[in-house]
Structures are given as structure tokens and as C-alpha cells.
Amino acid sequence: MVNLYRLQIIEILKTGITVSGEYMAEKLGISRVAVWKHINCLEKSGYEIESSKSGYRMTVESDTPIPEAFGSEGVNINHLLSTGSTMTEARNAAFAGCPAGTVFTADTQTAGCGRRGRGWLSEKGGLYFTLITRPDSSPMSAYSSTLTAAACLCRILNENFQLPARFKWPNDIYIENRKAAGILEEFFVNGDSLQFVNLGIGINVHNNPCFKSAVSLDSAAGRKLSRKNILKVFLQEFENRGKNLNDNLKMLNSYSILKNRQVRCRGVRTAVVSGTAADITEKGGLKIITPDRKHHFLEFGDEINIDF
Ligand code: BTN
């Protein structure tokens, strides 16, 4: 939910000039104490605002994805300083009937979840969010939301942020052979209808991931990126590309880090298979060509190992 006062304060202070509390109070139709309280709130979200006898001056605009930072488009954004997991926030909201497009973000998560019951370390500086979607499709195609999100993420990181992001089937985004982001999907089916598909995305942005196999966007880019901008561009891309699975698959295959590489995989229901990774299929699986030229299809949800 956008706080209209904070939205206006950001707009006023964005100019970089010093503005008196009195001026803002009058302009916004609130007391000077109320202005001060809103300024305090913005400071907690990372805005650096100097206060002096002559008023307030913004020295650093925060990249925290608070709703006010998105202007009028921020109505669907719910930002929390800390929470257990944005998946839980989104699940509760989705069951309560909140609309598609609602987003929960958090600066830190105390019980962040990854795939297959693993945790997701969620220290300050990363971008952690869950997007609620309500696709008008069959439960059998719920997996396609992860593929669409992955296609969008690869595209924006490449096109908007000049990062060589690649997709590692089934749910990871890699940059130069190290994991930069992960996607977790959760859906609910009632009878034969898909009620919601929640997409949880964790991206290492400014945080220093403690595993050697992981990388942050800042260190890959050699500059500081903005979490707010990444989320903004991702949501726009997802809205535009949301529906065309075939196009998204084509794009995703072009970003696939596994294609033509030797892989070793253990399926959920199958034995270990080794071979050359080929395309991601329409059903969200991964085709593996074994040395005896047989085609083997991994199901969405299987695990894959590769030596980089
Ligand atoms: C994975 O690679 O295993 C998926 C990780 C997904 C992490 C994100 S962070 C935002 C959302 N909230 C969570 O608890 N998990 C997802």
C-alpha cells in the first residue's frame, strides 16, 4: 500500500534541495511532527535524509523496494523490513482473496525457503519477493509460471542491466557459472482449477553470498545496482510476456546454460542419467541425449548436477 504522504515527501526531496519541515507540512496538509515521523520511516527504509535548522535534504535515495518508490504503480507492493518468508505472507494473502499482481517484498527473511525443503539465506542487501499470480490455465501447466519468470529475469538482466545471466534448469539464474538467483513456485489447486501460483524470487544483489558457487549482481556488474529498479523492470516484463509460453520457451532455451553440456541427473522417479543436455520442452522438462543416442526426459522438479 502506498503512503501518499511519503510518496509526496520523496517527490519533493528528490530535487536534492533543502526543504523546510514547515513548507512540507503546509503542502501536505499535516503537522510538522507528522512530517518528521514520515521522514523517520523513510530513513528506516534506507533513505539518507539530512536534517538541519533550515530543513530536510535527501542525500541518498534508497533502492529499497518500498511501495512509494514505485510512484502510483506501487499500489500492489507490500514491503516488510523483516519477515519469516514472503512465501507465507503471499500464501495468506492469496487465500484471503487478494488480486493477482500483489507483491510481498522483505529486506530480510528469518526463515527464507528454497526448493526441496532447503532454506534460503536472506541477508540484508538481497532482493526477496513473492508475486501472486492467478493464471487462467490448467493445474497441469502451473510449472510454466517458473519458466516465464526465469525467461523474464534472464531477459531483463541481459538487456536492462547488461549482465550475462543464464538459466539453469529448472529454477536457477546463473552468471558466469555461479548462482545469482533462485525461483520457488507454490500453487494451490481447488478441484480442477488453479487458484493461485505464487512466484518467490531471491536475488543476490548487494549481499555477499557465503558460498563460492554463488555470486551477487553487484560484484558481477562491478557497480551498485538498484533493487527497486530490478523489481520494477521485472514486473513490467512479466506483465508483458506473461502469457506466451512458446515465445518464452524459445527465449529460455537461448539462455540455457546447460544446452549441449554434459550433465548428470537424478530424477525424482528415475535413476541417475548422464548425457548431453538439449532443449527445455513444452512440458517444462529437460531433454537429455544419452551416449547411445536415446532421448531421456527429465521432469520439471528433478535435480541436475553439472561440473562448471
Ligand atoms: C531456490 O533456489 O531454491 C529458490 C529460492 C527462492 C528464494 C525466494 S526469496 C523470496 C521468496 N521467499 C522465500 O522464502 N523464498 C523465495
JSON list of N, CA, C and O in Angstrom, two decimals, residues 132-177:
[
{"chain": "A", "resi": 132, "resn": "ILE", "atom": "N", "xyz": [2.11, -12.76, -6.49]},
{"chain": "A", "resi": 132, "resn": "ILE", "atom": "CA", "xyz": [0.91, -13.59, -6.59]},
{"chain": "A", "resi": 132, "resn": "ILE", "atom": "C", "xyz": [0.38, -13.52, -8.02]},
{"chain": "A", "resi": 132, "resn": "ILE", "atom": "O", "xyz": [0.19, -12.43, -8.55]},
{"chain": "A", "resi": 133, "resn": "THR", "atom": "N", "xyz": [0.18, -14.70, -8.63]},
{"chain": "A", "resi": 133, "resn": "THR", "atom": "CA", "xyz": [-0.43, -14.70, -9.96]},
{"chain": "A", "resi": 133, "resn": "THR", "atom": "C", "xyz": [-1.65, -15.62, -9.91]},
{"chain": "A", "resi": 133, "resn": "THR", "atom": "O", "xyz": [-1.72, -16.52, -9.07]},
{"chain": "A", "resi": 134, "resn": "ARG", "atom": "N", "xyz": [-2.59, -15.36, -10.80]},
{"chain": "A", "resi": 134, "resn": "ARG", "atom": "CA", "xyz": [-3.79, -16.22, -10.87]},
{"chain": "A", "resi": 134, "resn": "ARG", "atom": "C", "xyz": [-4.02, -16.59, -12.33]},
{"chain": "A", "resi": 134, "resn": "ARG", "atom": "O", "xyz": [-4.92, -16.05, -12.98]},
{"chain": "A", "resi": 135, "resn": "PRO", "atom": "N", "xyz": [-3.17, -17.48, -12.87]},
{"chain": "A", "resi": 135, "resn": "PRO", "atom": "CA", "xyz": [-3.29, -17.80, -14.29]},
{"chain": "A", "resi": 135, "resn": "PRO", "atom": "C", "xyz": [-4.59, -18.54, -14.59]},
{"chain": "A", "resi": 135, "resn": "PRO", "atom": "O", "xyz": [-5.05, -19.35, -13.77]},
{"chain": "A", "resi": 136, "resn": "ASP", "atom": "N", "xyz": [-5.13, -18.21, -15.76]},
{"chain": "A", "resi": 136, "resn": "ASP", "atom": "CA", "xyz": [-6.37, -18.85, -16.16]},
{"chain": "A", "resi": 136, "resn": "ASP", "atom": "C", "xyz": [-5.98, -20.11, -16.96]},
{"chain": "A", "resi": 136, "resn": "ASP", "atom": "O", "xyz": [-6.18, -20.17, -18.16]},
{"chain": "A", "resi": 137, "resn": "SER", "atom": "N", "xyz": [-5.36, -21.07, -16.30]},
{"chain": "A", "resi": 137, "resn": "SER", "atom": "CA", "xyz": [-4.91, -22.25, -17.03]},
{"chain": "A", "resi": 137, "resn": "SER", "atom": "C", "xyz": [-5.06, -23.49, -16.16]},
{"chain": "A", "resi": 137, "resn": "SER", "atom": "O", "xyz": [-5.42, -23.40, -14.98]},
{"chain": "A", "resi": 138, "resn": "SER", "atom": "N", "xyz": [-4.76, -24.62, -16.75]},
{"chain": "A", "resi": 138, "resn": "SER", "atom": "CA", "xyz": [-4.98, -25.87, -16.03]},
{"chain": "A", "resi": 138, "resn": "SER", "atom": "C", "xyz": [-3.86, -26.10, -15.00]},
{"chain": "A", "resi": 138, "resn": "SER", "atom": "O", "xyz": [-2.73, -25.65, -15.18]},
{"chain": "A", "resi": 139, "resn": "PRO", "atom": "N", "xyz": [-4.19, -26.81, -13.91]},
{"chain": "A", "resi": 139, "resn": "PRO", "atom": "CA", "xyz": [-3.16, -27.10, -12.90]},
{"chain": "A", "resi": 139, "resn": "PRO", "atom": "C", "xyz": [-1.95, -27.79, -13.49]},
{"chain": "A", "resi": 139, "resn": "PRO", "atom": "O", "xyz": [-0.84, -27.63, -13.00]},
{"chain": "A", "resi": 140, "resn": "MET", "atom": "N", "xyz": [-2.16, -28.53, -14.61]},
{"chain": "A", "resi": 140, "resn": "MET", "atom": "CA", "xyz": [-1.04, -29.25, -15.23]},
{"chain": "A", "resi": 140, "resn": "MET", "atom": "C", "xyz": [0.03, -28.30, -15.78]},
{"chain": "A", "resi": 140, "resn": "MET", "atom": "O", "xyz": [1.15, -28.71, -16.03]},
{"chain": "A", "resi": 141, "resn": "SER", "atom": "N", "xyz": [-0.37, -27.05, -16.00]},
{"chain": "A", "resi": 141, "resn": "SER", "atom": "CA", "xyz": [0.63, -26.14, -16.59]},
{"chain": "A", "resi": 141, "resn": "SER", "atom": "C", "xyz": [1.17, -25.13, -15.58]},
{"chain": "A", "resi": 141, "resn": "SER", "atom": "O", "xyz": [1.77, -24.12, -15.96]},
{"chain": "A", "resi": 142, "resn": "ALA", "atom": "N", "xyz": [0.96, -25.42, -14.30]},
{"chain": "A", "resi": 142, "resn": "ALA", "atom": "CA", "xyz": [1.43, -24.48, -13.27]},
{"chain": "A", "resi": 142, "resn": "ALA", "atom": "C", "xyz": [2.94, -24.24, -13.37]},
{"chain": "A", "resi": 142, "resn": "ALA", "atom": "O", "xyz": [3.43, -23.14, -13.11]},
{"chain": "A", "resi": 143, "resn": "TYR", "atom": "N", "xyz": [3.69, -25.29, -13.78]},
{"chain": "A", "resi": 143, "resn": "TYR", "atom": "CA", "xyz": [5.15, -25.17, -13.89]},
{"chain": "A", "resi": 143, "resn": "TYR", "atom": "C", "xyz": [5.58, -24.04, -14.83]},
{"chain": "A", "resi": 143, "resn": "TYR", "atom": "O", "xyz": [6.67, -23.47, -14.70]},
{"chain": "A", "resi": 144, "resn": "SER", "atom": "N", "xyz": [4.69, -23.71, -15.79]},
{"chain": "A", "resi": 144, "resn": "SER", "atom": "CA", "xyz": [5.10, -22.74, -16.82]},
{"chain": "A", "resi": 144, "resn": "SER", "atom": "C", "xyz": [5.34, -21.35, -16.22]},
{"chain": "A", "resi": 144, "resn": "SER", "atom": "O", "xyz": [6.05, -20.53, -16.80]},
{"chain": "A", "resi": 145, "resn": "SER", "atom": "N", "xyz": [4.77, -21.09, -15.04]},
{"chain": "A", "resi": 145, "resn": "SER", "atom": "CA", "xyz": [4.99, -19.77, -14.41]},
{"chain": "A", "resi": 145, "resn": "SER", "atom": "C", "xyz": [6.46, -19.59, -14.05]},
{"chain": "A", "resi": 145, "resn": "SER", "atom": "O", "xyz": [7.02, -18.50, -14.20]},
{"chain": "A", "resi": 146, "resn": "THR", "atom": "N", "xyz": [7.09, -20.66, -13.54]},
{"chain": "A", "resi": 146, "resn": "THR", "atom": "CA", "xyz": [8.52, -20.56, -13.20]},
{"chain": "A", "resi": 146, "resn": "THR", "atom": "C", "xyz": [9.33, -20.30, -14.46]},
{"chain": "A", "resi": 146, "resn": "THR", "atom": "O", "xyz": [10.25, -19.47, -14.45]},
{"chain": "A", "resi": 147, "resn": "LEU", "atom": "N", "xyz": [8.97, -20.99, -15.55]},
{"chain": "A", "resi": 147, "resn": "LEU", "atom": "CA", "xyz": [9.72, -20.80, -16.80]},
{"chain": "A", "resi": 147, "resn": "LEU", "atom": "C", "xyz": [9.56, -19.38, -17.31]},
{"chain": "A", "resi": 147, "resn": "LEU", "atom": "O", "xyz": [10.52, -18.76, -17.77]},
{"chain": "A", "resi": 148, "resn": "THR", "atom": "N", "xyz": [8.35, -18.86, -17.21]},
{"chain": "A", "resi": 148, "resn": "THR", "atom": "CA", "xyz": [8.11, -17.48, -17.66]},
{"chain": "A", "resi": 148, "resn": "THR", "atom": "C", "xyz": [8.92, -16.50, -16.80]},
{"chain": "A", "resi": 148, "resn": "THR", "atom": "O", "xyz": [9.57, -15.59, -17.32]},
{"chain": "A", "resi": 149, "resn": "ALA", "atom": "N", "xyz": [8.87, -16.72, -15.48]},
{"chain": "A", "resi": 149, "resn": "ALA", "atom": "CA", "xyz": [9.61, -15.82, -14.59]},
{"chain": "A", "resi": 149, "resn": "ALA", "atom": "C", "xyz": [11.10, -15.90, -14.91]},
{"chain": "A", "resi": 149, "resn": "ALA", "atom": "O", "xyz": [11.80, -14.87, -14.94]},
{"chain": "A", "resi": 150, "resn": "ALA", "atom": "N", "xyz": [11.60, -17.10, -15.17]},
{"chain": "A", "resi": 150, "resn": "ALA", "atom": "CA", "xyz": [13.03, -17.27, -15.48]},
{"chain": "A", "resi": 150, "resn": "ALA", "atom": "C", "xyz": [13.37, -16.56, -16.78]},
{"chain": "A", "resi": 150, "resn": "ALA", "atom": "O", "xyz": [14.42, -15.89, -16.88]},
{"chain": "A", "resi": 151, "resn": "ALA", "atom": "N", "xyz": [12.49, -16.69, -17.78]},
{"chain": "A", "resi": 151, "resn": "ALA", "atom": "CA", "xyz": [12.74, -16.03, -19.07]},
{"chain": "A", "resi": 151, "resn": "ALA", "atom": "C", "xyz": [12.80, -14.51, -18.87]},
{"chain": "A", "resi": 151, "resn": "ALA", "atom": "O", "xyz": [13.69, -13.83, -19.39]},
{"chain": "A", "resi": 152, "resn": "CYS", "atom": "N", "xyz": [11.87, -14.00, -18.08]},
{"chain": "A", "resi": 152, "resn": "CYS", "atom": "CA", "xyz": [11.82, -12.55, -17.84]},
{"chain": "A", "resi": 152, "resn": "CYS", "atom": "C", "xyz": [13.07, -12.08, -17.11]},
{"chain": "A", "resi": 152, "resn": "CYS", "atom": "O", "xyz": [13.65, -11.04, -17.44]},
{"chain": "A", "resi": 153, "resn": "LEU", "atom": "N", "xyz": [13.46, -12.86, -16.10]},
{"chain": "A", "resi": 153, "resn": "LEU", "atom": "CA", "xyz": [14.63, -12.47, -15.30]},
{"chain": "A", "resi": 153, "resn": "LEU", "atom": "C", "xyz": [15.89, -12.47, -16.17]},
{"chain": "A", "resi": 153, "resn": "LEU", "atom": "O", "xyz": [16.69, -11.53, -16.11]},
{"chain": "A", "resi": 154, "resn": "CYS", "atom": "N", "xyz": [16.07, -13.53, -16.97]},
{"chain": "A", "resi": 154, "resn": "CYS", "atom": "CA", "xyz": [17.26, -13.57, -17.84]},
{"chain": "A", "resi": 154, "resn": "CYS", "atom": "C", "xyz": [17.24, -12.39, -18.79]},
{"chain": "A", "resi": 154, "resn": "CYS", "atom": "O", "xyz": [18.26, -11.73, -19.01]},
{"chain": "A", "resi": 155, "resn": "ARG", "atom": "N", "xyz": [16.07, -12.14, -19.36]},
{"chain": "A", "resi": 155, "resn": "ARG", "atom": "CA", "xyz": [16.00, -11.06, -20.35]},
{"chain": "A", "resi": 155, "resn": "ARG", "atom": "C", "xyz": [16.33, -9.70, -19.75]},
{"chain": "A", "resi": 155, "resn": "ARG", "atom": "O", "xyz": [17.15, -8.96, -20.29]},
{"chain": "A", "resi": 156, "resn": "ILE", "atom": "N", "xyz": [15.72, -9.39, -18.61]},
{"chain": "A", "resi": 156, "resn": "ILE", "atom": "CA", "xyz": [15.98, -8.04, -18.07]},
{"chain": "A", "resi": 156, "resn": "ILE", "atom": "C", "xyz": [17.42, -7.90, -17.57]},
{"chain": "A", "resi": 156, "resn": "ILE", "atom": "O", "xyz": [18.02, -6.85, -17.71]},
{"chain": "A", "resi": 157, "resn": "LEU", "atom": "N", "xyz": [17.97, -8.99, -17.01]},
{"chain": "A", "resi": 157, "resn": "LEU", "atom": "CA", "xyz": [19.35, -8.87, -16.52]},
{"chain": "A", "resi": 157, "resn": "LEU", "atom": "C", "xyz": [20.30, -8.64, -17.69]},
{"chain": "A", "resi": 157, "resn": "LEU", "atom": "O", "xyz": [21.25, -7.87, -17.61]},
{"chain": "A", "resi": 158, "resn": "ASN", "atom": "N", "xyz": [20.02, -9.32, -18.82]},
{"chain": "A", "resi": 158, "resn": "ASN", "atom": "CA", "xyz": [20.85, -9.13, -20.01]},
{"chain": "A", "resi": 158, "resn": "ASN", "atom": "C", "xyz": [20.62, -7.78, -20.66]},
{"chain": "A", "resi": 158, "resn": "ASN", "atom": "O", "xyz": [21.55, -7.04, -20.93]},
{"chain": "A", "resi": 159, "resn": "GLU", "atom": "N", "xyz": [19.33, -7.48, -20.91]},
{"chain": "A", "resi": 159, "resn": "GLU", "atom": "CA", "xyz": [19.01, -6.29, -21.72]},
{"chain": "A", "resi": 159, "resn": "GLU", "atom": "C", "xyz": [19.05, -4.98, -20.94]},
{"chain": "A", "resi": 159, "resn": "GLU", "atom": "O", "xyz": [19.49, -3.97, -21.45]},
{"chain": "A", "resi": 160, "resn": "ASN", "atom": "N", "xyz": [18.54, -5.01, -19.70]},
{"chain": "A", "resi": 160, "resn": "ASN", "atom": "CA", "xyz": [18.46, -3.75, -18.96]},
{"chain": "A", "resi": 160, "resn": "ASN", "atom": "C", "xyz": [19.66, -3.50, -18.06]},
{"chain": "A", "resi": 160, "resn": "ASN", "atom": "O", "xyz": [19.95, -2.37, -17.70]},
{"chain": "A", "resi": 161, "resn": "PHE", "atom": "N", "xyz": [20.30, -4.59, -17.63]},
{"chain": "A", "resi": 161, "resn": "PHE", "atom": "CA", "xyz": [21.40, -4.41, -16.68]},
{"chain": "A", "resi": 161, "resn": "PHE", "atom": "C", "xyz": [22.75, -4.93, -17.21]},
{"chain": "A", "resi": 161, "resn": "PHE", "atom": "O", "xyz": [23.72, -5.00, -16.47]},
{"chain": "A", "resi": 162, "resn": "GLN", "atom": "N", "xyz": [22.76, -5.32, -18.47]},
{"chain": "A", "resi": 162, "resn": "GLN", "atom": "CA", "xyz": [24.00, -5.77, -19.17]},
{"chain": "A", "resi": 162, "resn": "GLN", "atom": "C", "xyz": [24.76, -6.84, -18.38]},
{"chain": "A", "resi": 162, "resn": "GLN", "atom": "O", "xyz": [25.98, -6.79, -18.24]},
{"chain": "A", "resi": 163, "resn": "LEU", "atom": "N", "xyz": [24.02, -7.80, -17.85]},
{"chain": "A", "resi": 163, "resn": "LEU", "atom": "CA", "xyz": [24.65, -8.91, -17.14]},
{"chain": "A", "resi": 163, "resn": "LEU", "atom": "C", "xyz": [24.42, -10.20, -17.92]},
{"chain": "A", "resi": 163, "resn": "LEU", "atom": "O", "xyz": [23.29, -10.45, -18.36]},
{"chain": "A", "resi": 164, "resn": "PRO", "atom": "N", "xyz": [25.45, -11.04, -18.07]},
{"chain": "A", "resi": 164, "resn": "PRO", "atom": "CA", "xyz": [25.29, -12.25, -18.87]},
{"chain": "A", "resi": 164, "resn": "PRO", "atom": "C", "xyz": [24.57, -13.37, -18.10]},
{"chain": "A", "resi": 164, "resn": "PRO", "atom": "O", "xyz": [25.15, -14.42, -17.81]},
{"chain": "A", "resi": 165, "resn": "ALA", "atom": "N", "xyz": [23.31, -13.13, -17.76]},
{"chain": "A", "resi": 165, "resn": "ALA", "atom": "CA", "xyz": [22.55, -14.10, -16.96]},
{"chain": "A", "resi": 165, "resn": "ALA", "atom": "C", "xyz": [22.12, -15.28, -17.82]},
{"chain": "A", "resi": 165, "resn": "ALA", "atom": "O", "xyz": [21.73, -15.11, -18.97]},
{"chain": "A", "resi": 166, "resn": "ARG", "atom": "N", "xyz": [22.22, -16.49, -17.25]},
{"chain": "A", "resi": 166, "resn": "ARG", "atom": "CA", "xyz": [21.82, -17.71, -17.96]},
{"chain": "A", "resi": 166, "resn": "ARG", "atom": "C", "xyz": [20.88, -18.51, -17.08]},
{"chain": "A", "resi": 166, "resn": "ARG", "atom": "O", "xyz": [20.91, -18.41, -15.86]},
{"chain": "A", "resi": 167, "resn": "PHE", "atom": "N", "xyz": [20.06, -19.34, -17.73]},
{"chain": "A", "resi": 167, "resn": "PHE", "atom": "CA", "xyz": [19.08, -20.13, -17.00]},
{"chain": "A", "resi": 167, "resn": "PHE", "atom": "C", "xyz": [19.62, -21.52, -16.77]},
{"chain": "A", "resi": 167, "resn": "PHE", "atom": "O", "xyz": [20.04, -22.20, -17.71]},
{"chain": "A", "resi": 168, "resn": "LYS", "atom": "N", "xyz": [19.64, -21.95, -15.51]},
{"chain": "A", "resi": 168, "resn": "LYS", "atom": "CA", "xyz": [20.00, -23.34, -15.23]},
{"chain": "A", "resi": 168, "resn": "LYS", "atom": "C", "xyz": [18.72, -24.06, -14.82]},
{"chain": "A", "resi": 168, "resn": "LYS", "atom": "O", "xyz": [18.17, -23.80, -13.75]},
{"chain": "A", "resi": 169, "resn": "TRP", "atom": "N", "xyz": [18.22, -24.86, -15.75]},
{"chain": "A", "resi": 169, "resn": "TRP", "atom": "CA", "xyz": [17.00, -25.61, -15.50]},
{"chain": "A", "resi": 169, "resn": "TRP", "atom": "C", "xyz": [17.13, -26.36, -14.17]},
{"chain": "A", "resi": 169, "resn": "TRP", "atom": "O", "xyz": [18.21, -26.87, -13.88]},
{"chain": "A", "resi": 170, "resn": "PRO", "atom": "N", "xyz": [16.10, -26.43, -13.33]},
{"chain": "A", "resi": 170, "resn": "PRO", "atom": "CA", "xyz": [14.75, -25.93, -13.61]},
{"chain": "A", "resi": 170, "resn": "PRO", "atom": "C", "xyz": [14.41, -24.57, -13.01]},
{"chain": "A", "resi": 170, "resn": "PRO", "atom": "O", "xyz": [13.37, -24.03, -13.33]},
{"chain": "A", "resi": 171, "resn": "ASN", "atom": "N", "xyz": [15.28, -23.98, -12.16]},
{"chain": "A", "resi": 171, "resn": "ASN", "atom": "CA", "xyz": [14.80, -22.76, -11.49]},
{"chain": "A", "resi": 171, "resn": "ASN", "atom": "C", "xyz": [15.88, -21.77, -11.09]},
{"chain": "A", "resi": 171, "resn": "ASN", "atom": "O", "xyz": [15.63, -20.91, -10.27]},
{"chain": "A", "resi": 172, "resn": "ASP", "atom": "N", "xyz": [17.08, -21.92, -11.64]},
{"chain": "A", "resi": 172, "resn": "ASP", "atom": "CA", "xyz": [18.16, -21.05, -11.18]},
{"chain": "A", "resi": 172, "resn": "ASP", "atom": "C", "xyz": [18.62, -20.08, -12.26]},
{"chain": "A", "resi": 172, "resn": "ASP", "atom": "O", "xyz": [18.59, -20.40, -13.45]},
{"chain": "A", "resi": 173, "resn": "ILE", "atom": "N", "xyz": [19.12, -18.94, -11.81]},
{"chain": "A", "resi": 173, "resn": "ILE", "atom": "CA", "xyz": [19.73, -17.99, -12.74]},
{"chain": "A", "resi": 173, "resn": "ILE", "atom": "C", "xyz": [21.21, -17.90, -12.37]},
{"chain": "A", "resi": 173, "resn": "ILE", "atom": "O", "xyz": [21.55, -17.66, -11.20]},
{"chain": "A", "resi": 174, "resn": "TYR", "atom": "N", "xyz": [22.04, -18.13, -13.35]},
{"chain": "A", "resi": 174, "resn": "TYR", "atom": "CA", "xyz": [23.48, -18.13, -13.15]},
{"chain": "A", "resi": 174, "resn": "TYR", "atom": "C", "xyz": [24.14, -16.98, -13.90]},
{"chain": "A", "resi": 174, "resn": "TYR", "atom": "O", "xyz": [23.66, -16.57, -14.96]},
{"chain": "A", "resi": 175, "resn": "ILE", "atom": "N", "xyz": [25.22, -16.48, -13.31]},
{"chain": "A", "resi": 175, "resn": "ILE", "atom": "CA", "xyz": [26.05, -15.52, -14.04]},
{"chain": "A", "resi": 175, "resn": "ILE", "atom": "C", "xyz": [27.47, -16.05, -13.95]},
{"chain": "A", "resi": 175, "resn": "ILE", "atom": "O", "xyz": [27.97, -16.31, -12.84]},
{"chain": "A", "resi": 176, "resn": "GLU", "atom": "N", "xyz": [28.09, -16.20, -15.08]},
{"chain": "A", "resi": 176, "resn": "GLU", "atom": "CA", "xyz": [29.45, -16.75, -15.14]},
{"chain": "A", "resi": 176, "resn": "GLU", "atom": "C", "xyz": [29.62, -17.97, -14.24]},
{"chain": "A", "resi": 176, "resn": "GLU", "atom": "O", "xyz": [30.49, -18.02, -13.36]},
{"chain": "A", "resi": 177, "resn": "ASN", "atom": "N", "xyz": [28.74, -18.93, -14.44]},
{"chain": "A", "resi": 177, "resn": "ASN", "atom": "CA", "xyz": [28.82, -20.23, -13.75]},
{"chain": "A", "resi": 177, "resn": "ASN", "atom": "C", "xyz": [28.59, -20.19, -12.24]},
{"chain": "A", "resi": 177, "resn": "ASN", "atom": "O", "xyz": [28.94, -21.12, -11.53]}
]
